[in-house]
Tab-separated table of C-alpha atoms and ligand atoms in Angstrom:
chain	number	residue	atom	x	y	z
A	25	UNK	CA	21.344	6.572	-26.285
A	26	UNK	CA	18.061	4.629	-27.021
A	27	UNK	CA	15.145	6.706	-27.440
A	28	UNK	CA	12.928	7.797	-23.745
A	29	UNK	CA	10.218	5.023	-23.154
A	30	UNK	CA	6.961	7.059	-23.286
A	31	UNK	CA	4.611	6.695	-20.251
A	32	UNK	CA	1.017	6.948	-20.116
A	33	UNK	CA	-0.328	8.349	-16.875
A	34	UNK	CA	-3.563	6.601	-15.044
A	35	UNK	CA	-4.820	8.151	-12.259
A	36	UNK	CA	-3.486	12.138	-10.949
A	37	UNK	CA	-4.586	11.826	-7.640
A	38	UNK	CA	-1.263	11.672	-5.257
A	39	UNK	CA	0.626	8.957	-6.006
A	40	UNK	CA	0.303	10.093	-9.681
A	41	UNK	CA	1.741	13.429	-9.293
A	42	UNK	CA	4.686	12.084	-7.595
A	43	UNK	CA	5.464	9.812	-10.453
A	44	UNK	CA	4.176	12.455	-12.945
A	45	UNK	CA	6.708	14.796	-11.416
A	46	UNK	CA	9.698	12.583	-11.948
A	47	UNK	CA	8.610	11.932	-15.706
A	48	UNK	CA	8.339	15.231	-16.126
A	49	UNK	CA	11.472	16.896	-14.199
A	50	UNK	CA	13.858	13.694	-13.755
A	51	UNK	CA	14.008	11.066	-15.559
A	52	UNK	CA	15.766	11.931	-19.689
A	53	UNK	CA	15.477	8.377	-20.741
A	54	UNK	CA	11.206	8.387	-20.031
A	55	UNK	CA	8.569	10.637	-21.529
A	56	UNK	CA	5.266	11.511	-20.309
A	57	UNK	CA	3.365	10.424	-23.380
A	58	UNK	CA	-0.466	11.019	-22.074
A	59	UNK	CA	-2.641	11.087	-18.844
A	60	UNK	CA	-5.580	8.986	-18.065
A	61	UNK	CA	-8.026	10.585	-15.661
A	62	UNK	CA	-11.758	10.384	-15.136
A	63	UNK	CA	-12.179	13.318	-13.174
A	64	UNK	CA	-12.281	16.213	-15.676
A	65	UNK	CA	-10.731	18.504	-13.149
A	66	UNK	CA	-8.024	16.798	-11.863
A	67	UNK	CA	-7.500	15.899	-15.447
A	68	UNK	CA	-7.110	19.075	-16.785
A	69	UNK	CA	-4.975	20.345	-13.592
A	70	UNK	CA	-2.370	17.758	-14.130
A	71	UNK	CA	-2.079	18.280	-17.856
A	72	UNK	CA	-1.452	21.693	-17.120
A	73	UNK	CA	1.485	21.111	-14.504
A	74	UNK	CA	2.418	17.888	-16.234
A	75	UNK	CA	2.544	19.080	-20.191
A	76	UNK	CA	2.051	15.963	-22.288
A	77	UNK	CA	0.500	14.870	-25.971
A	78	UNK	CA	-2.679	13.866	-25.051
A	79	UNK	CA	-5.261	13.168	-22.072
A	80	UNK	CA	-8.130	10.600	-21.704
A	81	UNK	CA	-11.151	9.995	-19.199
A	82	UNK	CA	-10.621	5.714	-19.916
A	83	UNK	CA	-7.802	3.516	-20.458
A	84	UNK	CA	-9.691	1.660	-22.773
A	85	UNK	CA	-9.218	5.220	-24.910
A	86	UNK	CA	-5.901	5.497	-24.353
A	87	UNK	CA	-4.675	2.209	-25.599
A	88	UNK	CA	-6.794	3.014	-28.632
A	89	UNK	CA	-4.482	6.069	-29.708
A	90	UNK	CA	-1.409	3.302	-28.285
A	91	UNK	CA	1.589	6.098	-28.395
A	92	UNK	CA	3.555	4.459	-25.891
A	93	UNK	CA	5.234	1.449	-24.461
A	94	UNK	CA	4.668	1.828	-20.827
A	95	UNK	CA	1.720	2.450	-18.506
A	96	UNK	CA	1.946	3.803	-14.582
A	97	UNK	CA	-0.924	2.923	-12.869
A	98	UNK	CA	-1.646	5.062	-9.983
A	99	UNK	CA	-5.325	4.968	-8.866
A	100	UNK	CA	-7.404	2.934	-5.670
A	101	UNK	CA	-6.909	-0.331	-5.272
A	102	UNK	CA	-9.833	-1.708	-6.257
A	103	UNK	CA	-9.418	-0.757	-9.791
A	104	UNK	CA	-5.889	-1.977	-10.058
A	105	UNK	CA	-6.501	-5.460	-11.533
A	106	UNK	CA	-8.943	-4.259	-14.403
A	107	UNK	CA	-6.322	-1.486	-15.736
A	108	UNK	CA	-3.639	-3.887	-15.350
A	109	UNK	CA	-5.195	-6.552	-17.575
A	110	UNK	CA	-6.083	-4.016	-19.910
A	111	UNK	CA	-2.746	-2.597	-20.411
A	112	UNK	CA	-0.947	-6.048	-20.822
A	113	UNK	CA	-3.229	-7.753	-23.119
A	114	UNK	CA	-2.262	-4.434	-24.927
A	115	UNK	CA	1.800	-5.075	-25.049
A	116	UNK	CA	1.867	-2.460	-22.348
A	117	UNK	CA	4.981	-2.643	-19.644
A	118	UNK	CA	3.882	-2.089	-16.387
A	119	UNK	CA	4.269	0.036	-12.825
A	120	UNK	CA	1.468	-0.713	-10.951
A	121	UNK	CA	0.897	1.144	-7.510
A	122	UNK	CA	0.947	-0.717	-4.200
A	123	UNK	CA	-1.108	-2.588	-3.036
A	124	UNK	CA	-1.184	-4.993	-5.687
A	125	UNK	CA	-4.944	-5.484	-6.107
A	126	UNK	CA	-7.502	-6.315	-3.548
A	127	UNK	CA	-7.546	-10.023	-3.729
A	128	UNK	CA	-5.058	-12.993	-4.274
A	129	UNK	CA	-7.366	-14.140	-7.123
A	130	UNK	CA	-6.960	-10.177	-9.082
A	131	UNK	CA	-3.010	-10.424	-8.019
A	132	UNK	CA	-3.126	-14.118	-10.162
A	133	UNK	CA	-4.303	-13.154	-13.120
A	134	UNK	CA	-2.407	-9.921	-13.417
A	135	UNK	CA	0.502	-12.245	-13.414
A	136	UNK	CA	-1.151	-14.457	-15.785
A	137	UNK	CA	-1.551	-11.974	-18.015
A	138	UNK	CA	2.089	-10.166	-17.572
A	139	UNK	CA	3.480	-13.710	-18.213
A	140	UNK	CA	1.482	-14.304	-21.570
A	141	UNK	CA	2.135	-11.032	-22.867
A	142	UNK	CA	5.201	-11.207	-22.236
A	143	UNK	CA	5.798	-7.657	-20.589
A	144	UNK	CA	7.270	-6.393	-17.571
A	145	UNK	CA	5.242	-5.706	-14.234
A	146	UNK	CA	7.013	-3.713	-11.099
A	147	UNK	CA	5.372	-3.183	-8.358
A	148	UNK	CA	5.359	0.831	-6.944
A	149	UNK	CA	7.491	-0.598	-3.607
A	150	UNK	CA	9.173	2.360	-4.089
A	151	UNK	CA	11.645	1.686	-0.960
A	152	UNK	CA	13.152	-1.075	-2.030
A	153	UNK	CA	15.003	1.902	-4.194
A	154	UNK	CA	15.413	3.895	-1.336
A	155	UNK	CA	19.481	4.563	-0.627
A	156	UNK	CA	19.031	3.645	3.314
A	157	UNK	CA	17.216	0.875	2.592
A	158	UNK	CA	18.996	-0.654	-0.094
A	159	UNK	CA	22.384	-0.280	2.013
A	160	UNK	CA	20.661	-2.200	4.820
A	161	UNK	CA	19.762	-5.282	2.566
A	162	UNK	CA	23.497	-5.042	0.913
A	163	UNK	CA	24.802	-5.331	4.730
A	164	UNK	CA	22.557	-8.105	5.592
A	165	UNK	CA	23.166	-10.232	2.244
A	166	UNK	CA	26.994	-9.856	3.333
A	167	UNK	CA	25.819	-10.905	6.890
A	168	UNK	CA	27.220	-8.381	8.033
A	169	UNK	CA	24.709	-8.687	11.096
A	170	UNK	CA	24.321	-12.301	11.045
A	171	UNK	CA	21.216	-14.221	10.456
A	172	UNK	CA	18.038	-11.767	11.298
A	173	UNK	CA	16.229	-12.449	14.455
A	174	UNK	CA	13.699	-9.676	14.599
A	175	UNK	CA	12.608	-7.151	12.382
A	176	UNK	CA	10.471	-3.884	13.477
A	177	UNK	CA	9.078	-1.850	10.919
A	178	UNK	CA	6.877	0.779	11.235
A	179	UNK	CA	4.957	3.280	8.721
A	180	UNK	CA	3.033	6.222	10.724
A	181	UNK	CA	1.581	8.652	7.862
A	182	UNK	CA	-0.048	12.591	8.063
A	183	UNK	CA	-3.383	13.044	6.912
A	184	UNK	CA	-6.664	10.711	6.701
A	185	UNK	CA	-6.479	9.082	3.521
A	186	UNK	CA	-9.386	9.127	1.068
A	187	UNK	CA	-12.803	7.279	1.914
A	188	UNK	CA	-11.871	4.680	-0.705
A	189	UNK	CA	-8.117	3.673	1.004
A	190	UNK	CA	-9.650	3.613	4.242
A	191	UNK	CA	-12.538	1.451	3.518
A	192	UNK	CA	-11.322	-2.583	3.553
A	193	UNK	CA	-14.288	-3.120	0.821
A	194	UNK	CA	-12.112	-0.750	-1.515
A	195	UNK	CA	-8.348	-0.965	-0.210
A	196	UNK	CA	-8.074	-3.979	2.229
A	197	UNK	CA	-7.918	-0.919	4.895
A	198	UNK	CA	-4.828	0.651	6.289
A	199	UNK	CA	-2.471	-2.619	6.878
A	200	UNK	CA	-2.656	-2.248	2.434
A	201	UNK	CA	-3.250	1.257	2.022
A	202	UNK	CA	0.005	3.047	4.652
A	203	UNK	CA	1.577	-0.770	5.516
A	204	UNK	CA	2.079	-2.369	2.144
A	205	UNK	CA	5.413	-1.073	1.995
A	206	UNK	CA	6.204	-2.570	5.640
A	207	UNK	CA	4.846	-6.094	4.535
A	208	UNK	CA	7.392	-6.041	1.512
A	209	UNK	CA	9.973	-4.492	3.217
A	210	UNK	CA	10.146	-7.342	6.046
A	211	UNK	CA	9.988	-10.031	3.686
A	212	UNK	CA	12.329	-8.557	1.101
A	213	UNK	CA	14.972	-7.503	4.411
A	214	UNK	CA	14.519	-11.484	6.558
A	215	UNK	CA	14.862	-13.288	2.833
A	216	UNK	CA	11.685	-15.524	4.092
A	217	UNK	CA	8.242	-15.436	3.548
A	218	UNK	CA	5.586	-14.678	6.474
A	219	UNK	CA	3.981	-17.980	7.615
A	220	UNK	CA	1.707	-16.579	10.598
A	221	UNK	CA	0.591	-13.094	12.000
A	222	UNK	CA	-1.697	-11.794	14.596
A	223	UNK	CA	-3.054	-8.071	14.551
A	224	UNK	CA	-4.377	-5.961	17.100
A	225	UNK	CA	-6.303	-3.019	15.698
A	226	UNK	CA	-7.439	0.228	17.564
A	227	UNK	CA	-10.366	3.289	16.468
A	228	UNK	CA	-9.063	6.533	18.090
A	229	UNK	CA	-9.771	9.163	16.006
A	230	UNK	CA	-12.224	8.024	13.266
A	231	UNK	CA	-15.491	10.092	15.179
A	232	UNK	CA	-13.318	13.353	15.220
A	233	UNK	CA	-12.894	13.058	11.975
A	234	UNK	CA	-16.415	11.708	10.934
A	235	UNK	CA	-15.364	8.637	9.364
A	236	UNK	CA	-18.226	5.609	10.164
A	237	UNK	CA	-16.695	3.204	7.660
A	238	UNK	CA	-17.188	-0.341	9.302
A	239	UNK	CA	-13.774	-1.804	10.676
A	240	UNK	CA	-12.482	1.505	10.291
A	241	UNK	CA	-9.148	1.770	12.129
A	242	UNK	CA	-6.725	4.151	12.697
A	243	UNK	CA	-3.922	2.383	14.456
A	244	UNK	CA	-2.496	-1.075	14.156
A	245	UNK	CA	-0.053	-3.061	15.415
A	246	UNK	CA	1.220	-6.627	14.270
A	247	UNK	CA	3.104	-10.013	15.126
A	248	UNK	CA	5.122	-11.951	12.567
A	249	UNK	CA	6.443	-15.315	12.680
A	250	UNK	CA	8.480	-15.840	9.467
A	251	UNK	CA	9.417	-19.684	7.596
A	252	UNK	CA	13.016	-18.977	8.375
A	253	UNK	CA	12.055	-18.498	12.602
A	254	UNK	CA	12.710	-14.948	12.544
A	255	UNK	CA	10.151	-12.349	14.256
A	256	UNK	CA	8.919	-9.338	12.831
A	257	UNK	CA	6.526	-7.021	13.823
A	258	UNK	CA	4.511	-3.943	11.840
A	259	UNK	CA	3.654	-0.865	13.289
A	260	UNK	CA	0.783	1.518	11.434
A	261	UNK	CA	-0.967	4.942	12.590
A	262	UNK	CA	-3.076	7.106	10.071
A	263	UNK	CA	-3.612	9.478	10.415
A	264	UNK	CA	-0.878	10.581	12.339
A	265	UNK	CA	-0.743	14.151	13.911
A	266	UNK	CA	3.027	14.119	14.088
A	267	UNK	CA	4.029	13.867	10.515
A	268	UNK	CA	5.408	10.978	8.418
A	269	UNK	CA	7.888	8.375	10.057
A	270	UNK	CA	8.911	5.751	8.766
A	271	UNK	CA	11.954	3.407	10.407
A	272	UNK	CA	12.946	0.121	10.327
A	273	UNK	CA	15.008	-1.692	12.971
A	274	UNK	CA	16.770	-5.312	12.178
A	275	UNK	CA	18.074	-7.222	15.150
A	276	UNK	CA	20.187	-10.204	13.736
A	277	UNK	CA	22.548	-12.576	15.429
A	278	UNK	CA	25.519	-10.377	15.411
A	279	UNK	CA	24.231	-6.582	15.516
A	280	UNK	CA	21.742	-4.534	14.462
A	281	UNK	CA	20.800	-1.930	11.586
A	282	UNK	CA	18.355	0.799	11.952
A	283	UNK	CA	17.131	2.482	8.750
A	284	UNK	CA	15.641	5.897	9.345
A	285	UNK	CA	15.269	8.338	12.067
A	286	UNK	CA	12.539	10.945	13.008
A	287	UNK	CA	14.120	13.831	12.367
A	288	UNK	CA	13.714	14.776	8.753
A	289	UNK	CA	16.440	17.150	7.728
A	290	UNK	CA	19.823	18.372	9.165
A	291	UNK	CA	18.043	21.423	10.349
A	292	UNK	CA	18.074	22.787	14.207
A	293	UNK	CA	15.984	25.560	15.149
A	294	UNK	CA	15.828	27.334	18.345
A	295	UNK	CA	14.328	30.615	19.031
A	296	UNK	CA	12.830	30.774	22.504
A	297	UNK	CA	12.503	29.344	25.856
A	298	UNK	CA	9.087	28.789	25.590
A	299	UNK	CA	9.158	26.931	22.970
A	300	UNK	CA	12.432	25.524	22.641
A	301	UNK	CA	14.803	23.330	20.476
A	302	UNK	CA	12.648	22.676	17.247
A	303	UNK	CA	14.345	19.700	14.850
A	304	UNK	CA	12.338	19.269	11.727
A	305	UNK	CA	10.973	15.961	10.944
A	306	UNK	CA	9.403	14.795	7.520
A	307	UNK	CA	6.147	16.380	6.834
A	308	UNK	CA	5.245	13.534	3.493
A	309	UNK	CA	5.819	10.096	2.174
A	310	UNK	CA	6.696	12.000	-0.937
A	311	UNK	CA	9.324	13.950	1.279
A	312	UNK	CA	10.652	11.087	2.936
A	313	UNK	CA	11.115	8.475	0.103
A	314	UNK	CA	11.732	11.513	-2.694
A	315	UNK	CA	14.556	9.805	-4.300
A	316	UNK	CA	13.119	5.900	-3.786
A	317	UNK	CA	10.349	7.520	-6.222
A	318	UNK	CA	12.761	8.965	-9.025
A	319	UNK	CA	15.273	5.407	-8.459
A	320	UNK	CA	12.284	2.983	-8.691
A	321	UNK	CA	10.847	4.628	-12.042
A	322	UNK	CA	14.463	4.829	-13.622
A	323	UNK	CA	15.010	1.595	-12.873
A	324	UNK	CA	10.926	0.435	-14.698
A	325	UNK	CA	12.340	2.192	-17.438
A	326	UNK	CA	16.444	-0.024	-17.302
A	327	UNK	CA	14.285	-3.054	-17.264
A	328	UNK	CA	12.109	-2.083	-20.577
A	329	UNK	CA	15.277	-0.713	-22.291
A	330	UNK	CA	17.679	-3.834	-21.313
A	331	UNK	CA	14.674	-6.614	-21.588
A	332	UNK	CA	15.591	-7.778	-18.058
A	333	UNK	CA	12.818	-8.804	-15.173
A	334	UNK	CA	11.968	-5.559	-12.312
A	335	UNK	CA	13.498	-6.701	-9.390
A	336	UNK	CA	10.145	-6.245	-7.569
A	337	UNK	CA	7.434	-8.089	-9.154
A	338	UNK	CA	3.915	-9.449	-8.939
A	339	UNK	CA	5.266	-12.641	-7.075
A	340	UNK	CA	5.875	-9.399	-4.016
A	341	UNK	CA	2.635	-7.786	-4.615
A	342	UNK	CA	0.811	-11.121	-4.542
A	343	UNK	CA	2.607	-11.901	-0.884
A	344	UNK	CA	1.844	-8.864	0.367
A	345	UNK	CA	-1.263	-8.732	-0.715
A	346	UNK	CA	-1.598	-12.346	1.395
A	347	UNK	CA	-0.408	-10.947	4.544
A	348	UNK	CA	-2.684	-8.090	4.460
A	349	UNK	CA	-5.381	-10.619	4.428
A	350	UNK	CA	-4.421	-12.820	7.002
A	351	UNK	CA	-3.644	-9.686	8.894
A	352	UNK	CA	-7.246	-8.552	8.512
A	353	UNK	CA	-9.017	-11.816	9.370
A	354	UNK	CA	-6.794	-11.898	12.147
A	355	UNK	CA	-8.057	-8.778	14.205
A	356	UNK	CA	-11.419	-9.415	12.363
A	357	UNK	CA	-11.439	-13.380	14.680
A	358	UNK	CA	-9.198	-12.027	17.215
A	359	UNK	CA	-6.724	-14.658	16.355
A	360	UNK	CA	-3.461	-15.800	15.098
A	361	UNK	CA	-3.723	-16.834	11.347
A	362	UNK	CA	-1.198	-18.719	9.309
A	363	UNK	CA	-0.574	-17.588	5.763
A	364	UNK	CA	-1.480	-21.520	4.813
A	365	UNK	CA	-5.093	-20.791	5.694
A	366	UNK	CA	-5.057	-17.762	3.253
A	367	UNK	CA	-3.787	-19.539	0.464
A	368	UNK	CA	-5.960	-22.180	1.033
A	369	UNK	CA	-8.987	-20.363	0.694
A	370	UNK	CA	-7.619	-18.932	-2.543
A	371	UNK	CA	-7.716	-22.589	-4.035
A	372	UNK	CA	-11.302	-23.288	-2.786
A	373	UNK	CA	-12.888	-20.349	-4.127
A	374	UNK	CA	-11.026	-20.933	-7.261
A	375	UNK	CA	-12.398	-24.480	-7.796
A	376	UNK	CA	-15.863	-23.095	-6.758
A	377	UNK	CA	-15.875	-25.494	-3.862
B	151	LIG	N1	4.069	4.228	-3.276
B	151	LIG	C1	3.557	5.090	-2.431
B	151	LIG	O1	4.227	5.571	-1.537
B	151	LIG	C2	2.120	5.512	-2.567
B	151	LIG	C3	1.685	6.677	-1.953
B	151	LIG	C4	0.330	7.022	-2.106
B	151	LIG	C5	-0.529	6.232	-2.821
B	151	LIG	N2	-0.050	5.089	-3.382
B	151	LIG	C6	-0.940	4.194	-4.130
B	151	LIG	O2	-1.299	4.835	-5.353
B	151	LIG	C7	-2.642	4.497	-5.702
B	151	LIG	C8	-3.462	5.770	-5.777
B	151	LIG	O3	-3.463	6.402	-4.522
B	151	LIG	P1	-3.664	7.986	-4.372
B	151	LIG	O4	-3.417	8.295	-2.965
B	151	LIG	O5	-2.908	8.688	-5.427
B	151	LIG	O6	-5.220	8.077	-4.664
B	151	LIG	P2	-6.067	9.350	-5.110
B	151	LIG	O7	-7.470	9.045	-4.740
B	151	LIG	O8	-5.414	10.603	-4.611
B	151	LIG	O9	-5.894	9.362	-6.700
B	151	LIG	C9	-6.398	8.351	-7.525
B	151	LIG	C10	-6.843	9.015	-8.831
B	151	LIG	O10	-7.197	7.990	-9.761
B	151	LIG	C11	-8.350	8.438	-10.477
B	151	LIG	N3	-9.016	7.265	-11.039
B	151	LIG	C12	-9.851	6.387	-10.424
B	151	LIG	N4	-10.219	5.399	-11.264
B	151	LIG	C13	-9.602	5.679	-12.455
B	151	LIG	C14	-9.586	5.023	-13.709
B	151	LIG	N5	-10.272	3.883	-13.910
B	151	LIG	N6	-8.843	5.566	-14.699
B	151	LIG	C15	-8.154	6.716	-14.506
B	151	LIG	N7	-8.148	7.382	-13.317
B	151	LIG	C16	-8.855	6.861	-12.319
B	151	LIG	C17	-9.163	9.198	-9.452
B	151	LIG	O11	-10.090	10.072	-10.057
B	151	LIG	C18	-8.064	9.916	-8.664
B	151	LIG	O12	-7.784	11.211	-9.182
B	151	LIG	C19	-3.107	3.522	-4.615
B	151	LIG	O13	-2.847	2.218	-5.040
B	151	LIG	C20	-2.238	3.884	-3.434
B	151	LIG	O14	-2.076	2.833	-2.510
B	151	LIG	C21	1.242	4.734	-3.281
């Protein structure tokens, strides 16, 4: 058996735990080597759950002590591209959180530099790895369905998120932060890339909850027109009082496939009349997709063992990453936008023109 790939930690907010869990309690062939953390008391709380050889406040220190092969990077957005650099120009494989980075420009030169060190970047689309939703694409790829027509996806999650995922300057706002996983998910499930979306956004809740962020929005909805002709459409509420749903629904020429379903475990309760027939329904994201999280990181640590490409890469960060944009200019001009126009501006800015 070859020996566990050791991990190095950054970031133990959330999404770190989760992964930090699996290291820990899952996974034989990984290790948690070390933890990178800059808060000293979120730090020194994860070490203590998560019991590994050594913890750091920078990256930078991390890669200086260099006991490990991998790195999991699992903190905001806006500080994804940075760390990511960092860790490949320092022979570092990499898992690198949704959303990709903030900007199609970031999502570039990560690749660049995953391509020229010549290590391996997955992207944390942790359903791809999901059993439901892997089934589905199996049943479409044997066309099973026929050719998709429309594809409804929607991603409803509990609490607010913190200020920096709900603020577009720091996390391209909720179509990144809650619907990444919906943009790569309806790409991944019609086999064609988005060519034009229009977005409707909605402010509900934000003053109960004392969030004044500019553009802040709390529910979303979305139109797809895909290259191959199929529809799609994105549904996104956050914070969501009800729980965590997330369900997918593929309409294709000969039937149709739903992945998901509200309720959340095989669980009926019912005690009195007043309050009636109670069916659970999942509380988290790290409820729901508990598995996807433990399959996607075995499956980082396959590639690195077996030298063979993550079969979710920067090439699907960088495209969702795109529609998120055109997403956000579209509710921002109250218009339709075409992916083209996107891309388009990515080449101007990069000439400086
Ligand atoms: N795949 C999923 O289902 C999923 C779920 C939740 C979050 N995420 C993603 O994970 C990332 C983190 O989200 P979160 O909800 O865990 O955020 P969080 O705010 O709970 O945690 C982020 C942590 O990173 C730390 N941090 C910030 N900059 C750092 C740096 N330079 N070095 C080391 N630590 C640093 C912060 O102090 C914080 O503790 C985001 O990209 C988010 O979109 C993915």
């Amino acid at each position: 058996m070859p020996a566990p790939i050791r991990v190095c930690l950054v970031g133990a907010g959330r999404a770190g735990k989760v992964h930090a869990r699996t290291l820990t309690h899952y996974l034989p062939s990984a290790r948690l080597a070390c933890i990178v953390e800059t808060i000293p008391e979120v730090l020194a709380t994860a070490a203590a759950e998560f019991p590994c050889e050594a913890v750091f406040s920078t990256l930078e220190a991390a890669l200086e002590w260099g006991q490990f092969e991998a790195v999991v990077i699992t903190t905001p957005t806006f500080t994804h591209a940075p760390l990511a650099i960092a860790a490949a120009q320092a022979g570092k494989h990499i898992l690198l959180e949704k959303p990709m980075a903030l900007t199609l420009a970031e999502c570039d030169a990560i690749i660049a530099t995953v391509q020229r060190a010549g290590v391996h970047l997955q992207l944390g689309f942790m359903r791809r790895f999901d059993p439901e939703f892997e089934i589905a694409w199996q049943r479409i790829q044997a066309g099973e369905i026929g050719r998709p027509m429309l594809i409804k996806s929607l991603s409803h999650g509990p609490g607010l998120p913190p200020p920096w995922a709900r603020d577009l300057r720091t996390s391209n706002g909720m179509l990144a932060e809650v619907n990444s996983h919906d943009w790569d998910c309806i790409r991944w499930l019609a086999a064609s890339d988005p060519q034009r979306v229009y977005a409707e956004v909605a402010n509900f809740k934000g003053a109960a909850y004392g969030v004044d962020t500019p553009h802040f929005y709390d529910t979303a909805i979305v139109n797809i027109r895909f290259e191959s002709g199929a529809l799609g459409s994105i549904s996104g509420v956050c914070p969501c009082e009800y729980g965590y749903d997330a369900r997918v629904e593929i309409i294709g020429e000969r039937g149709i496939l739903q992945i998901g379903q509200l309720q959340g475990q095989a669980l009926v309760v019912c005690t009195d009349r007043e309050r009636g027939l109670a069916i659970p329904i999942y509380r988290t994201w790290a409820q729901r997709f508990a598995w996807a999280y433990i399959r996607e990181m075995e499956h980082f640590v396959q590639c690195i063992q077996h030298d063979t490409p993550p079969r979710v890469g920067g090439e699907d960060g960088r495209w969702a990453v795109a529609s998120v944009l055109a997403a956000t200019r579209s509710f921002l001009e109250e218009r339709p936008v075409f992916l083209s126009e996107v891309f388009a501006e990515e080449v101007t800015q990069g000439t400086g023109q």
